[in-house]
mmCIF file of C-alpha atoms in Angstrom:
data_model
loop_
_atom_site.group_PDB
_atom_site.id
_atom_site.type_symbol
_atom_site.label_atom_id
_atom_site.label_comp_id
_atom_site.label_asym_id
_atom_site.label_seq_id
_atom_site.Cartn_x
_atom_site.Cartn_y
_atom_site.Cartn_z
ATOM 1 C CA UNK A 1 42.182 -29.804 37.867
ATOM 2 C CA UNK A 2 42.003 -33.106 39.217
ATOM 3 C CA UNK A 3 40.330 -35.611 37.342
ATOM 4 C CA UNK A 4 39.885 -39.616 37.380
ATOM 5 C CA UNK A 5 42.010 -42.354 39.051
ATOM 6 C CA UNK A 6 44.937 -41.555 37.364
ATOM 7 C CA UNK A 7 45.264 -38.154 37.917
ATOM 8 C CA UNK A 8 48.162 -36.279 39.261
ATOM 9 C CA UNK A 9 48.298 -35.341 42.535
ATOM 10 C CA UNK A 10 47.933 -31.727 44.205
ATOM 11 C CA UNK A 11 51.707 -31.301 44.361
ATOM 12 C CA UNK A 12 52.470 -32.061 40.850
ATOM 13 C CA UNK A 13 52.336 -29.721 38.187
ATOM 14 C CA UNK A 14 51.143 -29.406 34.745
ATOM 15 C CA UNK A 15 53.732 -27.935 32.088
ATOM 16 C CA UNK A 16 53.414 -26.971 28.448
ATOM 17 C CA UNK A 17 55.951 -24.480 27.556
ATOM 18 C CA UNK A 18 59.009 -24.682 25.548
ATOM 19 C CA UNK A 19 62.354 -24.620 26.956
ATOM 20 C CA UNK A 20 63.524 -21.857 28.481
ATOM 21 C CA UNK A 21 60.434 -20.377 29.505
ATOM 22 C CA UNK A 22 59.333 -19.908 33.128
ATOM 23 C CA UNK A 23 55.793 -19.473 34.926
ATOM 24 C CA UNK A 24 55.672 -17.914 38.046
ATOM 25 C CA UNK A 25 52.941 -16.655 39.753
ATOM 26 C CA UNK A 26 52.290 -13.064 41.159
ATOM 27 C CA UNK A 27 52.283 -12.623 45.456
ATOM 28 C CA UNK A 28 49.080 -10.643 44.027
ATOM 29 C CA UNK A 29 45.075 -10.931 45.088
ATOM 30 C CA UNK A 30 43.044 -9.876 41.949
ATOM 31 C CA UNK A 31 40.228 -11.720 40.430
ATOM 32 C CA UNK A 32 38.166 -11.950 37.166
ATOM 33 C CA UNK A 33 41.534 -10.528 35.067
ATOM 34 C CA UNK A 34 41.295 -11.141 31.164
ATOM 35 C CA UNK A 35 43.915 -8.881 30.356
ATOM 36 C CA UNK A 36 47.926 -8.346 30.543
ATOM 37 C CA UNK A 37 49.715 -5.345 29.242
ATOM 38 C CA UNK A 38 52.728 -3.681 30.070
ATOM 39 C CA UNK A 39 52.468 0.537 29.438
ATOM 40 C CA UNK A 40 55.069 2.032 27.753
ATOM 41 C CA UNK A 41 57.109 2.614 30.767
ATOM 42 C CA UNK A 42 57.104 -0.667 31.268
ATOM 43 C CA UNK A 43 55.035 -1.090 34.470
ATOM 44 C CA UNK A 44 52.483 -4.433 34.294
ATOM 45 C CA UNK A 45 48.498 -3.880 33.725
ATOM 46 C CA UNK A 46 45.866 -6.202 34.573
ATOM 47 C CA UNK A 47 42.503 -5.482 33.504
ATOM 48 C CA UNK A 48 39.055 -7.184 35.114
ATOM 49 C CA UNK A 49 36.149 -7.808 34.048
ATOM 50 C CA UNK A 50 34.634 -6.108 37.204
ATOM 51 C CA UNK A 51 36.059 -2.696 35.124
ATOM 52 C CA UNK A 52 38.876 -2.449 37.117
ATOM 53 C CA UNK A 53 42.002 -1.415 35.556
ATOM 54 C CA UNK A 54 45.206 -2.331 38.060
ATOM 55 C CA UNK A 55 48.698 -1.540 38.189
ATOM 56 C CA UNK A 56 51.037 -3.821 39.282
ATOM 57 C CA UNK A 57 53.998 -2.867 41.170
ATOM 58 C CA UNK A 58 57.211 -4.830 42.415
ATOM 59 C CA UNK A 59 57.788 -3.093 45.431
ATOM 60 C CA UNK A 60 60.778 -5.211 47.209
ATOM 61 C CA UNK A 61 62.938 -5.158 44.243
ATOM 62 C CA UNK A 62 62.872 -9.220 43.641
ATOM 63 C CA UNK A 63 61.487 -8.453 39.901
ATOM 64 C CA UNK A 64 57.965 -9.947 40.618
ATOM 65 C CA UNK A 65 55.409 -7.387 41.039
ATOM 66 C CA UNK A 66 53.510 -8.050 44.489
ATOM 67 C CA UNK A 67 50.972 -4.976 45.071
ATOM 68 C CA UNK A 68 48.775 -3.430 42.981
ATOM 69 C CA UNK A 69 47.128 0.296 42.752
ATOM 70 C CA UNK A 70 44.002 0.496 40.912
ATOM 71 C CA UNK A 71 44.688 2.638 37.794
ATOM 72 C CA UNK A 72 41.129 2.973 37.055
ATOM 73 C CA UNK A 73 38.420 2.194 39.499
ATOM 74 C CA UNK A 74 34.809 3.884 38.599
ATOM 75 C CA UNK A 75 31.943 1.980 37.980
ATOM 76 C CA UNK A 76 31.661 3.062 33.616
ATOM 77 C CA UNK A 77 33.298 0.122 32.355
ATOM 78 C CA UNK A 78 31.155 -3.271 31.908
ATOM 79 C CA UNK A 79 32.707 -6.136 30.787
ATOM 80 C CA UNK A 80 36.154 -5.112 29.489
ATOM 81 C CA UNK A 81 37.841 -7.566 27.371
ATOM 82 C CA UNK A 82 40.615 -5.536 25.711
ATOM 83 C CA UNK A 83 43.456 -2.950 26.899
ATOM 84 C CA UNK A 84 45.931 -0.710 24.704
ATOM 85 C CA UNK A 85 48.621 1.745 25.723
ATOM 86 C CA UNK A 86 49.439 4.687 24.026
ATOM 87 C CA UNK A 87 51.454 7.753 25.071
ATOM 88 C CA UNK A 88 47.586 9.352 25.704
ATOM 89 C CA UNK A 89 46.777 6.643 28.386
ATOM 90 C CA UNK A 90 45.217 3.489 28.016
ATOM 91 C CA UNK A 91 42.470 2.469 25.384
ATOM 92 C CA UNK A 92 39.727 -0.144 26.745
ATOM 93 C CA UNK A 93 37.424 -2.048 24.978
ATOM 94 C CA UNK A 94 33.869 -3.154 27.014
ATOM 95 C CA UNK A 95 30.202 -3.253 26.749
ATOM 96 C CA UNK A 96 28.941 -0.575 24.193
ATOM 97 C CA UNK A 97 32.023 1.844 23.616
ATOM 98 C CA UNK A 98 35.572 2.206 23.302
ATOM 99 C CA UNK A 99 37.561 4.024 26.154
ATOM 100 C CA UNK A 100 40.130 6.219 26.523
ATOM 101 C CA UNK A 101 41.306 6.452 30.277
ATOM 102 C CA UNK A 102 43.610 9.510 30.705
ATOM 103 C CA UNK A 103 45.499 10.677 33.585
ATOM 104 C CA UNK A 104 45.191 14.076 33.443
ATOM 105 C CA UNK A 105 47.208 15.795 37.058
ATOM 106 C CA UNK A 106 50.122 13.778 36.267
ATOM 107 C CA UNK A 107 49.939 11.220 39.723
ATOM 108 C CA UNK A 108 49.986 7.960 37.449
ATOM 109 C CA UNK A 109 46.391 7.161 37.828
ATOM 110 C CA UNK A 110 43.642 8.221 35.458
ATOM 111 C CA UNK A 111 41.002 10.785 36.306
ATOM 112 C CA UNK A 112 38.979 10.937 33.008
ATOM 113 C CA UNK A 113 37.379 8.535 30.561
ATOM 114 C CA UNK A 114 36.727 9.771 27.169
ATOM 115 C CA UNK A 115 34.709 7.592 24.731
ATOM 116 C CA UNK A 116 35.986 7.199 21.460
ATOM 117 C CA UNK A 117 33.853 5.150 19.542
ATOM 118 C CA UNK A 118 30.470 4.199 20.355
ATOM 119 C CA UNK A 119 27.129 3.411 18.604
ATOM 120 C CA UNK A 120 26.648 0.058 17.409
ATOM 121 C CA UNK A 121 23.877 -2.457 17.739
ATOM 122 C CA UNK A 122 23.723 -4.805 20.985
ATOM 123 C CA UNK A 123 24.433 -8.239 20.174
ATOM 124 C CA UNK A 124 21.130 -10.678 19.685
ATOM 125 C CA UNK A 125 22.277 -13.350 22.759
ATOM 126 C CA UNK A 126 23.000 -13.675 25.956
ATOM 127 C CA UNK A 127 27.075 -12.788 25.993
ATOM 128 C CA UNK A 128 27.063 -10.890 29.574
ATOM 129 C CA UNK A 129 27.443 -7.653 27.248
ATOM 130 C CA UNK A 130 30.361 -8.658 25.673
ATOM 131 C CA UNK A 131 30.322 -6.826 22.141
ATOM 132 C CA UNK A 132 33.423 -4.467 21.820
ATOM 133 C CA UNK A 133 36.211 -6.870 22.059
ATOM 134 C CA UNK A 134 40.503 -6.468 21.361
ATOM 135 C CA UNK A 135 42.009 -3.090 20.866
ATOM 136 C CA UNK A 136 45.145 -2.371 19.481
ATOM 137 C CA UNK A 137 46.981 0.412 17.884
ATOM 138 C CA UNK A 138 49.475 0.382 14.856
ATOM 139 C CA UNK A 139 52.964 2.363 14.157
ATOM 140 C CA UNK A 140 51.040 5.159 13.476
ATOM 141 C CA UNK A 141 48.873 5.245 16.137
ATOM 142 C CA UNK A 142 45.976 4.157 14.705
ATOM 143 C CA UNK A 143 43.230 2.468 16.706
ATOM 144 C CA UNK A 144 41.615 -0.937 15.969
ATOM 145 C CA UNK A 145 39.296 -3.027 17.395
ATOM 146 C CA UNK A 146 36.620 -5.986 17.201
ATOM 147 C CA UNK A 147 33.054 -6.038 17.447
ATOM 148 C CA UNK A 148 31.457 -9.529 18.241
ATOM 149 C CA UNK A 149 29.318 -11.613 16.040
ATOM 150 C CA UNK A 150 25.984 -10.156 17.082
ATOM 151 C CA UNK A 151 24.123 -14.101 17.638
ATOM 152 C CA UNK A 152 27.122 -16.911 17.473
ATOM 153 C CA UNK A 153 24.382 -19.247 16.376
ATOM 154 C CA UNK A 154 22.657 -17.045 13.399
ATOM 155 C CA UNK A 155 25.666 -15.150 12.062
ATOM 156 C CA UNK A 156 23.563 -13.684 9.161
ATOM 157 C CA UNK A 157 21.099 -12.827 11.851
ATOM 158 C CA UNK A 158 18.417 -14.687 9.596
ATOM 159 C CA UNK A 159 14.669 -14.068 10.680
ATOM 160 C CA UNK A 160 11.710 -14.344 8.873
ATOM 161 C CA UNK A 161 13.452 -16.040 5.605
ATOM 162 C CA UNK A 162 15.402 -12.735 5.667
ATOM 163 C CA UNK A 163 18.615 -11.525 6.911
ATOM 164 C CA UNK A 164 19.035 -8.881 9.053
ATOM 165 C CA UNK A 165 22.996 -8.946 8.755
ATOM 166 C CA UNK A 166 24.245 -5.611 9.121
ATOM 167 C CA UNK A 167 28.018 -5.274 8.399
#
């Protein structure tokens, strides 16, 4: 971003990592992504927030991935925000339920969604659907994950004198 008289120009760049780390980007087109994971074979997932679930691939052998295949690519997730492997296929978070994507013939891409965990009350504002957030699983395989703060601005949901906070 470019801002004021004194700032940098377009070939400088802006650094704030420690030593020894790198930034590179990805020879990759994908938009809206919110979410990095590698699976447990190692191979790098983005997720979007268009419900998209990509896999990234480094096809020249350079050890940057530079094409993609689209892991999961039906219209069932809305606003994804959170992504977990497990040696069942992938767990996402988004709008309303949890998700387990599953490939099921073997080919490396999923074929079936099964909802895990649904049910709860929409949130009270205007979050693009966002409600269901991180997901993560422990050692033992057990699944967590968030639920947002149904109205950021009235946490106890207060209406009336009363609160409608519902835990």
């Amino acid at each position: 971003m470019t801002v004021g008289a004194n700032a940098a120009s377009a070939d400088e760049v802006l650094r704030m990592l420690s030593p020894g780390f790198v930034v590179e980007e990805l020879p990759v087109e994908l938009s809206n992504i919110n979410n990095l994971r590698f699976s447990p074979s190692g191979q790098l997932t983005a997720l979007g927030y268009n419900g998209r679930v990509y896999l990234l691939e480094d096809g020249d052998g350079d050890g940057l991935e530079d094409s993609f295949r689209e892991y999961w690519n039906r219209d069932t997730l809305s606003v994804p925000v959170g992504m977990a492997w497990a040696n069942e296929g992938l767990y996402v978070s988004s709008h309303g339920k949890v998700s387990l994507l599953k490939d099921t013939n073997g080919d490396g891409l999923a074929e079936e969604e099964q909802i895990v965990s649904q049910g709860w009350p929409p949130t009270d504002v205007a979050s693009g659907g966002v409600d269901a957030t991180a997901v993560t699983l422990d050692a033992n395989g057990d699944l967590y994950f968030g639920i947002m703060c149904a109205d950021y601005s009235n946490p106890y949901r207060i209406e009336n004198d009363v609160a409608r906070y519902d835990r």
